[in-house]
Amino acid sequence: MITKRIIPCLDVKDGRVVKGVNFLGLADVSSPVKLAKFYSECGADELVFYDITASAEGRALFTDILTEVASTIFIPLTVGGGINTVEDFDRVLKCGADKVSVNSGAIKNPSLISQAAQKYGNQCVVISADIKRVDGEFKVFAKGGRENTGMEAISWIKKCVANGAGEVVVNSIDTDGVKRGFDIEMLKAVREAVNVPVIASGGAGCIDDFTKLFKEIPDMDAGLAASIFHFGEVQISDLKKELAKNGITVRL
């Protein structure tokens, strides 16, 4: 049985960690460096760092803060936000990232995934898909959930994996920050469509939501959350103990 990963997510805006609901109404949380160090020391399996306004503002990612975060932690680090070229991959990896997450950049230029995979390997390329239901269909959104691309999400993700993405992060805009549980229907559809690791994101409100995720989708690879960890509502150590009690394999 493959060990399930628990991954906190740092959404960074203007150098601070923020959190909103349904991708809107951002509130200041903490310093990304302080939070990253805390998570590294308290049992997180990986960390995700998103510069959430880089794409919408048309600028490069904050590399100074990223370098400091990477030098502080001892767990794998995935970084995204404003990744539009192979040079952006290079810059972020040189700052200490282990994997690079691409979203809007791949929508603008789908060949970016294959170019990056050829240069750095599939394991380095993560496709992050912001998905929302529109008229009963799963649609891909760009620019931090601000712009409906009109593309059907499952076929888009399959295409990205075929092009070389080695991992998929599924961000459900419908459940983001709402804390009523992961979007099981959406996650099942993605999990059944691809043969690379899939990370569930959006909706975790309590420990039981993670238990339900891994029980209902046994081959889901990881659960990602932000606010419940940032505000101390769930301790990662408690979460992992509960998952282990439920027969779910985790790194304790």
PDB file of C-alpha atoms in Angstrom:
ATOM      1  CA  MET A   1       0.000   0.000   0.000  1.00  0.00           C
ATOM      2  CA  ILE A   2       1.457   3.354  -1.032  1.00  0.00           C
ATOM      3  CA  THR A   3       1.848   5.857   1.805  1.00  0.00           C
ATOM      4  CA  LYS A   4      -0.696   8.674   1.627  1.00  0.00           C
ATOM      5  CA  ARG A   5       0.827  12.169   1.700  1.00  0.00           C
ATOM      6  CA  ILE A   6      -0.472  15.109   3.740  1.00  0.00           C
ATOM      7  CA  ILE A   7       0.460  18.424   2.144  1.00  0.00           C
ATOM      8  CA  PRO A   8      -0.066  21.926   3.539  1.00  0.00           C
ATOM      9  CA  CYS A   9      -0.379  24.680   0.943  1.00  0.00           C
ATOM     10  CA  LEU A  10       1.002  28.203   1.269  1.00  0.00           C
ATOM     11  CA  ASP A  11      -0.955  30.637  -0.933  1.00  0.00           C
ATOM     12  CA  VAL A  12       1.372  33.646  -1.062  1.00  0.00           C
ATOM     13  CA  LYS A  13       0.340  37.185  -2.036  1.00  0.00           C
ATOM     14  CA  ASP A  14       2.669  40.190  -1.659  1.00  0.00           C
ATOM     15  CA  GLY A  15       5.054  38.026   0.351  1.00  0.00           C
ATOM     16  CA  ARG A  16       2.474  36.865   2.923  1.00  0.00           C
ATOM     17  CA  VAL A  17       0.432  33.659   3.266  1.00  0.00           C
ATOM     18  CA  VAL A  18      -3.270  34.369   2.648  1.00  0.00           C
ATOM     19  CA  LYS A  19      -6.459  32.308   2.573  1.00  0.00           C
ATOM     20  CA  GLY A  20      -9.868  32.903   1.029  1.00  0.00           C
ATOM     21  CA  VAL A  21     -13.122  31.100   0.204  1.00  0.00           C
ATOM     22  CA  ASN A  22     -13.927  29.948  -3.360  1.00  0.00           C
ATOM     23  CA  PHE A  23     -10.678  31.720  -4.389  1.00  0.00           C
ATOM     24  CA  LEU A  24     -12.059  35.116  -3.156  1.00  0.00           C
ATOM     25  CA  GLY A  25     -11.840  37.348  -0.057  1.00  0.00           C
ATOM     26  CA  LEU A  26      -8.195  36.819   0.883  1.00  0.00           C
ATOM     27  CA  ALA A  27      -7.188  37.249   4.541  1.00  0.00           C
ATOM     28  CA  ASP A  28      -3.614  37.562   5.840  1.00  0.00           C
ATOM     29  CA  VAL A  29      -2.355  34.520   7.745  1.00  0.00           C
ATOM     30  CA  SER A  30       1.403  34.533   8.396  1.00  0.00           C
ATOM     31  CA  SER A  31       4.956  34.654   7.084  1.00  0.00           C
ATOM     32  CA  PRO A  32       5.590  31.876   4.530  1.00  0.00           C
ATOM     33  CA  VAL A  33       9.045  31.216   5.986  1.00  0.00           C
ATOM     34  CA  LYS A  34       7.719  30.753   9.544  1.00  0.00           C
ATOM     35  CA  LEU A  35       4.835  28.546   8.424  1.00  0.00           C
ATOM     36  CA  ALA A  36       7.038  26.434   6.133  1.00  0.00           C
ATOM     37  CA  LYS A  37       9.491  25.735   8.965  1.00  0.00           C
ATOM     38  CA  PHE A  38       6.603  24.813  11.292  1.00  0.00           C
ATOM     39  CA  TYR A  39       5.141  22.330   8.796  1.00  0.00           C
ATOM     40  CA  SER A  40       8.515  20.808   7.988  1.00  0.00           C
ATOM     41  CA  GLU A  41       9.054  20.119  11.684  1.00  0.00           C
ATOM     42  CA  CYS A  42       5.569  18.805  12.522  1.00  0.00           C
ATOM     43  CA  GLY A  43       5.142  15.942  10.079  1.00  0.00           C
ATOM     44  CA  ALA A  44       4.027  17.338   6.712  1.00  0.00           C
ATOM     45  CA  ASP A  45       5.126  15.056   3.872  1.00  0.00           C
ATOM     46  CA  GLU A  46       5.534  17.844   1.331  1.00  0.00           C
ATOM     47  CA  LEU A  47       4.831  21.543   0.981  1.00  0.00           C
ATOM     48  CA  VAL A  48       3.198  23.487  -1.848  1.00  0.00           C
ATOM     49  CA  PHE A  49       4.029  27.189  -2.379  1.00  0.00           C
ATOM     50  CA  TYR A  50       1.757  29.132  -4.765  1.00  0.00           C
ATOM     51  CA  ASP A  51       2.405  32.752  -5.694  1.00  0.00           C
ATOM     52  CA  ILE A  52      -1.321  33.168  -6.308  1.00  0.00           C
ATOM     53  CA  THR A  53      -1.373  36.527  -8.090  1.00  0.00           C
ATOM     54  CA  ALA A  54       1.737  36.165 -10.294  1.00  0.00           C
ATOM     55  CA  SER A  55      -0.232  34.992 -13.364  1.00  0.00           C
ATOM     56  CA  ALA A  56      -3.054  37.515 -12.996  1.00  0.00           C
ATOM     57  CA  GLU A  57      -0.533  40.338 -12.474  1.00  0.00           C
ATOM     58  CA  GLY A  58       1.623  39.119 -15.366  1.00  0.00           C
ATOM     59  CA  ARG A  59       4.847  38.989 -13.381  1.00  0.00           C
ATOM     60  CA  ALA A  60       7.507  36.514 -12.298  1.00  0.00           C
ATOM     61  CA  LEU A  61       7.270  34.627  -9.011  1.00  0.00           C
ATOM     62  CA  PHE A  62       8.819  36.058  -5.809  1.00  0.00           C
ATOM     63  CA  THR A  63      12.130  34.210  -5.794  1.00  0.00           C
ATOM     64  CA  ASP A  64      13.673  35.815  -2.692  1.00  0.00           C
ATOM     65  CA  ILE A  65      10.968  34.486  -0.341  1.00  0.00           C
ATOM     66  CA  LEU A  66      10.954  31.153  -2.166  1.00  0.00           C
ATOM     67  CA  THR A  67      14.717  30.730  -1.689  1.00  0.00           C
ATOM     68  CA  GLU A  68      14.327  31.430   2.028  1.00  0.00           C
ATOM     69  CA  VAL A  69      11.454  28.923   2.341  1.00  0.00           C
ATOM     70  CA  ALA A  70      13.396  26.213   0.462  1.00  0.00           C
ATOM     71  CA  SER A  71      16.473  26.677   2.663  1.00  0.00           C
ATOM     72  CA  THR A  72      14.337  26.378   5.826  1.00  0.00           C
ATOM     73  CA  ILE A  73      12.600  23.045   5.155  1.00  0.00           C
ATOM     74  CA  PHE A  74      13.621  19.400   4.819  1.00  0.00           C
ATOM     75  CA  ILE A  75      10.645  18.047   2.868  1.00  0.00           C
ATOM     76  CA  PRO A  76       9.892  18.153  -0.885  1.00  0.00           C
ATOM     77  CA  LEU A  77       8.704  21.543  -2.142  1.00  0.00           C
ATOM     78  CA  THR A  78       6.367  22.140  -5.094  1.00  0.00           C
ATOM     79  CA  VAL A  79       6.192  25.691  -6.396  1.00  0.00           C
ATOM     80  CA  GLY A  80       3.724  27.406  -8.747  1.00  0.00           C
ATOM     81  CA  GLY A  81       2.527  30.818  -9.884  1.00  0.00           C
ATOM     82  CA  GLY A  82       3.589  32.747 -12.964  1.00  0.00           C
ATOM     83  CA  ILE A  83       5.260  29.715 -14.596  1.00  0.00           C
ATOM     84  CA  ASN A  84       5.079  30.476 -18.317  1.00  0.00           C
ATOM     85  CA  THR A  85       8.388  29.309 -19.809  1.00  0.00           C
ATOM     86  CA  VAL A  86      11.068  26.644 -19.391  1.00  0.00           C
ATOM     87  CA  GLU A  87      13.239  29.478 -18.008  1.00  0.00           C
ATOM     88  CA  ASP A  88      10.667  29.949 -15.226  1.00  0.00           C
ATOM     89  CA  PHE A  89      11.058  26.247 -14.362  1.00  0.00           C
ATOM     90  CA  ASP A  90      14.815  26.715 -14.269  1.00  0.00           C
ATOM     91  CA  ARG A  91      14.641  29.786 -12.034  1.00  0.00           C
ATOM     92  CA  VAL A  92      12.306  28.140  -9.514  1.00  0.00           C
ATOM     93  CA  LEU A  93      14.318  24.898  -9.383  1.00  0.00           C
ATOM     94  CA  LYS A  94      17.501  26.892  -8.773  1.00  0.00           C
ATOM     95  CA  CYS A  95      15.754  28.537  -5.786  1.00  0.00           C
ATOM     96  CA  GLY A  96      15.377  25.066  -4.214  1.00  0.00           C
ATOM     97  CA  ALA A  97      12.042  23.725  -5.498  1.00  0.00           C
ATOM     98  CA  ASP A  98      11.796  19.972  -6.136  1.00  0.00           C
ATOM     99  CA  LYS A  99       8.760  20.153  -8.427  1.00  0.00           C
ATOM    100  CA  VAL A 100       7.180  22.937 -10.466  1.00  0.00           C
ATOM    101  CA  SER A 101       3.432  23.384 -10.728  1.00  0.00           C
ATOM    102  CA  VAL A 102       2.017  24.924 -13.880  1.00  0.00           C
ATOM    103  CA  ASN A 103      -1.544  26.051 -14.558  1.00  0.00           C
ATOM    104  CA  SER A 104      -2.244  29.203 -16.593  1.00  0.00           C
ATOM    105  CA  GLY A 105       1.139  28.889 -18.355  1.00  0.00           C
ATOM    106  CA  ALA A 106       0.196  25.467 -19.750  1.00  0.00           C
ATOM    107  CA  ILE A 107      -3.224  26.745 -20.833  1.00  0.00           C
ATOM    108  CA  LYS A 108      -1.523  29.523 -22.812  1.00  0.00           C
ATOM    109  CA  ASN A 109       1.185  27.208 -24.170  1.00  0.00           C
ATOM    110  CA  PRO A 110       0.391  23.454 -23.884  1.00  0.00           C
ATOM    111  CA  SER A 111       3.844  22.546 -25.279  1.00  0.00           C
ATOM    112  CA  LEU A 112       5.393  23.982 -22.083  1.00  0.00           C
ATOM    113  CA  ILE A 113       4.660  20.686 -20.304  1.00  0.00           C
ATOM    114  CA  SER A 114       6.455  18.504 -22.848  1.00  0.00           C
ATOM    115  CA  GLN A 115       9.393  20.951 -23.071  1.00  0.00           C
ATOM    116  CA  ALA A 116       9.828  20.993 -19.277  1.00  0.00           C
ATOM    117  CA  ALA A 117       9.356  17.211 -18.957  1.00  0.00           C
ATOM    118  CA  GLN A 118      12.025  16.576 -21.582  1.00  0.00           C
ATOM    119  CA  LYS A 119      14.473  18.891 -19.841  1.00  0.00           C
ATOM    120  CA  TYR A 120      13.816  18.103 -16.159  1.00  0.00           C
ATOM    121  CA  GLY A 121      11.903  14.790 -16.164  1.00  0.00           C
ATOM    122  CA  ASN A 122       8.187  14.015 -15.734  1.00  0.00           C
ATOM    123  CA  GLN A 123       8.542  13.768 -11.948  1.00  0.00           C
ATOM    124  CA  CYS A 124       9.379  17.491 -11.851  1.00  0.00           C
ATOM    125  CA  VAL A 125       6.306  18.693 -13.779  1.00  0.00           C
ATOM    126  CA  VAL A 126       3.005  19.085 -11.906  1.00  0.00           C
ATOM    127  CA  ILE A 127      -0.191  20.139 -13.657  1.00  0.00           C
ATOM    128  CA  SER A 128      -2.404  22.116 -11.295  1.00  0.00           C
ATOM    129  CA  ALA A 129      -5.992  22.379 -12.526  1.00  0.00           C
ATOM    130  CA  ASP A 130      -8.484  24.848 -11.046  1.00  0.00           C
ATOM    131  CA  ILE A 131     -11.857  23.279 -11.832  1.00  0.00           C
ATOM    132  CA  LYS A 132     -15.434  24.476 -11.376  1.00  0.00           C
ATOM    133  CA  ARG A 133     -18.791  23.104 -12.431  1.00  0.00           C
ATOM    134  CA  VAL A 134     -20.408  25.177 -15.177  1.00  0.00           C
ATOM    135  CA  ASP A 135     -23.836  23.950 -16.370  1.00  0.00           C
ATOM    136  CA  GLY A 136     -23.058  20.496 -14.943  1.00  0.00           C
ATOM    137  CA  GLU A 137     -19.674  20.182 -16.676  1.00  0.00           C
ATOM    138  CA  PHE A 138     -16.205  20.330 -15.133  1.00  0.00           C
ATOM    139  CA  LYS A 139     -14.483  23.395 -16.645  1.00  0.00           C
ATOM    140  CA  VAL A 140     -10.859  24.533 -16.354  1.00  0.00           C
ATOM    141  CA  PHE A 141     -10.284  28.050 -14.986  1.00  0.00           C
ATOM    142  CA  ALA A 142      -7.155  30.176 -15.426  1.00  0.00           C
ATOM    143  CA  LYS A 143      -5.517  33.118 -13.627  1.00  0.00           C
ATOM    144  CA  GLY A 144      -6.191  31.939 -10.079  1.00  0.00           C
ATOM    145  CA  GLY A 145      -9.759  30.867 -10.790  1.00  0.00           C
ATOM    146  CA  ARG A 146     -10.713  34.208 -12.355  1.00  0.00           C
ATOM    147  CA  GLU A 147     -11.158  33.174 -15.980  1.00  0.00           C
ATOM    148  CA  ASN A 148     -13.245  30.348 -17.484  1.00  0.00           C
ATOM    149  CA  THR A 149     -11.215  28.831 -20.332  1.00  0.00           C
ATOM    150  CA  GLY A 150     -14.241  26.908 -21.642  1.00  0.00           C
ATOM    151  CA  MET A 151     -12.145  23.719 -21.713  1.00  0.00           C
ATOM    152  CA  GLU A 152     -13.566  20.463 -20.323  1.00  0.00           C
ATOM    153  CA  ALA A 153     -11.375  19.554 -17.347  1.00  0.00           C
ATOM    154  CA  ILE A 154     -10.927  15.765 -17.572  1.00  0.00           C
ATOM    155  CA  SER A 155      -9.829  15.770 -21.217  1.00  0.00           C
ATOM    156  CA  TRP A 156      -7.486  18.700 -20.484  1.00  0.00           C
ATOM    157  CA  ILE A 157      -5.820  16.858 -17.594  1.00  0.00           C
ATOM    158  CA  LYS A 158      -5.459  13.683 -19.705  1.00  0.00           C
ATOM    159  CA  LYS A 159      -3.769  15.741 -22.424  1.00  0.00           C
ATOM    160  CA  CYS A 160      -1.353  17.302 -19.907  1.00  0.00           C
ATOM    161  CA  VAL A 161      -0.375  13.878 -18.537  1.00  0.00           C
ATOM    162  CA  ALA A 162       0.097  12.537 -22.077  1.00  0.00           C
ATOM    163  CA  ASN A 163       2.406  15.512 -22.703  1.00  0.00           C
ATOM    164  CA  GLY A 164       4.584  14.603 -19.696  1.00  0.00           C
ATOM    165  CA  ALA A 165       3.051  15.922 -16.460  1.00  0.00           C
ATOM    166  CA  GLY A 166       4.063  13.490 -13.717  1.00  0.00           C
ATOM    167  CA  GLU A 167       1.537  14.588 -11.088  1.00  0.00           C
ATOM    168  CA  VAL A 168      -1.874  16.295 -10.965  1.00  0.00           C
ATOM    169  CA  VAL A 169      -3.226  18.686  -8.338  1.00  0.00           C
ATOM    170  CA  VAL A 170      -7.011  18.987  -8.560  1.00  0.00           C
ATOM    171  CA  ASN A 171      -8.243  22.274  -7.067  1.00  0.00           C
ATOM    172  CA  SER A 172     -12.017  22.322  -6.715  1.00  0.00           C
ATOM    173  CA  ILE A 173     -13.139  25.965  -6.814  1.00  0.00           C
ATOM    174  CA  ASP A 174     -16.628  24.846  -5.717  1.00  0.00           C
ATOM    175  CA  THR A 175     -15.341  23.474  -2.402  1.00  0.00           C
ATOM    176  CA  ASP A 176     -12.300  25.740  -1.837  1.00  0.00           C
ATOM    177  CA  GLY A 177     -12.229  27.147   1.703  1.00  0.00           C
ATOM    178  CA  VAL A 178     -15.809  26.016   2.380  1.00  0.00           C
ATOM    179  CA  LYS A 179     -14.652  23.247   4.783  1.00  0.00           C
ATOM    180  CA  ARG A 180     -17.433  20.790   3.953  1.00  0.00           C
ATOM    181  CA  GLY A 181     -15.205  18.059   2.544  1.00  0.00           C
ATOM    182  CA  PHE A 182     -13.266  17.279  -0.602  1.00  0.00           C
ATOM    183  CA  ASP A 183     -15.012  17.199  -3.983  1.00  0.00           C
ATOM    184  CA  ILE A 184     -15.238  13.386  -4.198  1.00  0.00           C
ATOM    185  CA  GLU A 185     -17.143  13.308  -7.503  1.00  0.00           C
ATOM    186  CA  MET A 186     -14.601  15.519  -9.269  1.00  0.00           C
ATOM    187  CA  LEU A 187     -11.609  13.726  -7.744  1.00  0.00           C
ATOM    188  CA  LYS A 188     -12.922  10.286  -8.712  1.00  0.00           C
ATOM    189  CA  ALA A 189     -13.340  11.434 -12.312  1.00  0.00           C
ATOM    190  CA  VAL A 190      -9.726  12.665 -12.463  1.00  0.00           C
ATOM    191  CA  ARG A 191      -8.300   9.655 -10.605  1.00  0.00           C
ATOM    192  CA  GLU A 192      -9.975   7.265 -13.067  1.00  0.00           C
ATOM    193  CA  ALA A 193      -8.692   9.233 -16.078  1.00  0.00           C
ATOM    194  CA  VAL A 194      -4.925   9.262 -15.418  1.00  0.00           C
ATOM    195  CA  ASN A 195      -2.197   6.899 -14.225  1.00  0.00           C
ATOM    196  CA  VAL A 196       0.025   9.408 -12.373  1.00  0.00           C
ATOM    197  CA  PRO A 197      -0.251  10.562  -8.733  1.00  0.00           C
ATOM    198  CA  VAL A 198      -3.269  12.788  -7.996  1.00  0.00           C
ATOM    199  CA  ILE A 199      -3.454  15.294  -5.130  1.00  0.00           C
ATOM    200  CA  ALA A 200      -6.844  16.378  -3.783  1.00  0.00           C
ATOM    201  CA  SER A 201      -7.220  20.075  -2.963  1.00  0.00           C
ATOM    202  CA  GLY A 202     -10.130  22.208  -1.795  1.00  0.00           C
ATOM    203  CA  GLY A 203     -12.699  21.645   0.919  1.00  0.00           C
ATOM    204  CA  ALA A 204     -10.995  19.974   3.881  1.00  0.00           C
ATOM    205  CA  GLY A 205     -12.632  21.092   7.114  1.00  0.00           C
ATOM    206  CA  CYS A 206     -11.759  18.361   9.614  1.00  0.00           C
ATOM    207  CA  ILE A 207      -9.872  15.095  10.077  1.00  0.00           C
ATOM    208  CA  ASP A 208     -12.879  13.047   8.939  1.00  0.00           C
ATOM    209  CA  ASP A 209     -12.746  14.713   5.523  1.00  0.00           C
ATOM    210  CA  PHE A 210      -9.304  13.177   4.906  1.00  0.00           C
ATOM    211  CA  THR A 211     -10.456   9.773   6.169  1.00  0.00           C
ATOM    212  CA  LYS A 212     -13.443   9.920   3.808  1.00  0.00           C
ATOM    213  CA  LEU A 213     -11.202  10.977   0.899  1.00  0.00           C
ATOM    214  CA  PHE A 214      -8.850   8.004   1.242  1.00  0.00           C
ATOM    215  CA  LYS A 215     -11.644   5.532   2.055  1.00  0.00           C
ATOM    216  CA  GLU A 216     -13.841   6.568  -0.892  1.00  0.00           C
ATOM    217  CA  ILE A 217     -10.927   6.892  -3.341  1.00  0.00           C
ATOM    218  CA  PRO A 218      -8.372   4.302  -2.111  1.00  0.00           C
ATOM    219  CA  ASP A 219      -5.884   5.123  -4.885  1.00  0.00           C
ATOM    220  CA  MET A 220      -5.887   8.889  -4.180  1.00  0.00           C
ATOM    221  CA  ASP A 221      -2.259   9.761  -3.481  1.00  0.00           C
ATOM    222  CA  ALA A 222      -2.426  12.838  -1.273  1.00  0.00           C
ATOM    223  CA  GLY A 223      -4.638  15.367   0.463  1.00  0.00           C
ATOM    224  CA  LEU A 224      -3.758  19.060   0.405  1.00  0.00           C
ATOM    225  CA  ALA A 225      -5.193  21.748   2.670  1.00  0.00           C
ATOM    226  CA  ALA A 226      -4.444  25.266   3.843  1.00  0.00           C
ATOM    227  CA  SER A 227      -6.672  27.054   6.360  1.00  0.00           C
ATOM    228  CA  ILE A 228      -7.376  24.111   8.697  1.00  0.00           C
ATOM    229  CA  PHE A 229      -3.614  23.705   9.168  1.00  0.00           C
ATOM    230  CA  HIS A 230      -2.783  27.445   9.187  1.00  0.00           C
ATOM    231  CA  PHE A 231      -5.329  28.253  11.901  1.00  0.00           C
ATOM    232  CA  GLY A 232      -4.503  25.194  14.030  1.00  0.00           C
ATOM    233  CA  GLU A 233      -7.913  23.576  13.560  1.00  0.00           C
ATOM    234  CA  VAL A 234      -6.189  20.300  12.623  1.00  0.00           C
ATOM    235  CA  GLN A 235      -2.705  19.240  13.734  1.00  0.00           C
ATOM    236  CA  ILE A 236      -0.923  17.122  11.135  1.00  0.00           C
ATOM    237  CA  SER A 237       0.263  14.657  13.807  1.00  0.00           C
ATOM    238  CA  ASP A 238      -3.331  14.125  15.037  1.00  0.00           C
ATOM    239  CA  LEU A 239      -4.569  13.735  11.463  1.00  0.00           C
ATOM    240  CA  LYS A 240      -1.990  11.077  10.661  1.00  0.00           C
ATOM    241  CA  LYS A 241      -2.688   9.124  13.867  1.00  0.00           C
ATOM    242  CA  GLU A 242      -6.399   9.055  13.022  1.00  0.00           C
ATOM    243  CA  LEU A 243      -5.717   7.971   9.426  1.00  0.00           C
ATOM    244  CA  ALA A 244      -3.450   5.167  10.675  1.00  0.00           C
ATOM    245  CA  LYS A 245      -6.195   4.066  13.106  1.00  0.00           C
ATOM    246  CA  ASN A 246      -8.508   3.783  10.099  1.00  0.00           C
ATOM    247  CA  GLY A 247      -6.074   1.510   8.264  1.00  0.00           C
ATOM    248  CA  ILE A 248      -4.745   4.226   5.957  1.00  0.00           C
ATOM    249  CA  THR A 249      -0.979   4.050   5.443  1.00  0.00           C
ATOM    250  CA  VAL A 250       0.817   7.272   6.401  1.00  0.00           C
ATOM    251  CA  ARG A 251       4.330   8.272   7.457  1.00  0.00           C
ATOM    252  CA  LEU A 252       4.166   8.790  11.233  1.00  0.00           C
TER     253      LEU A 252
END
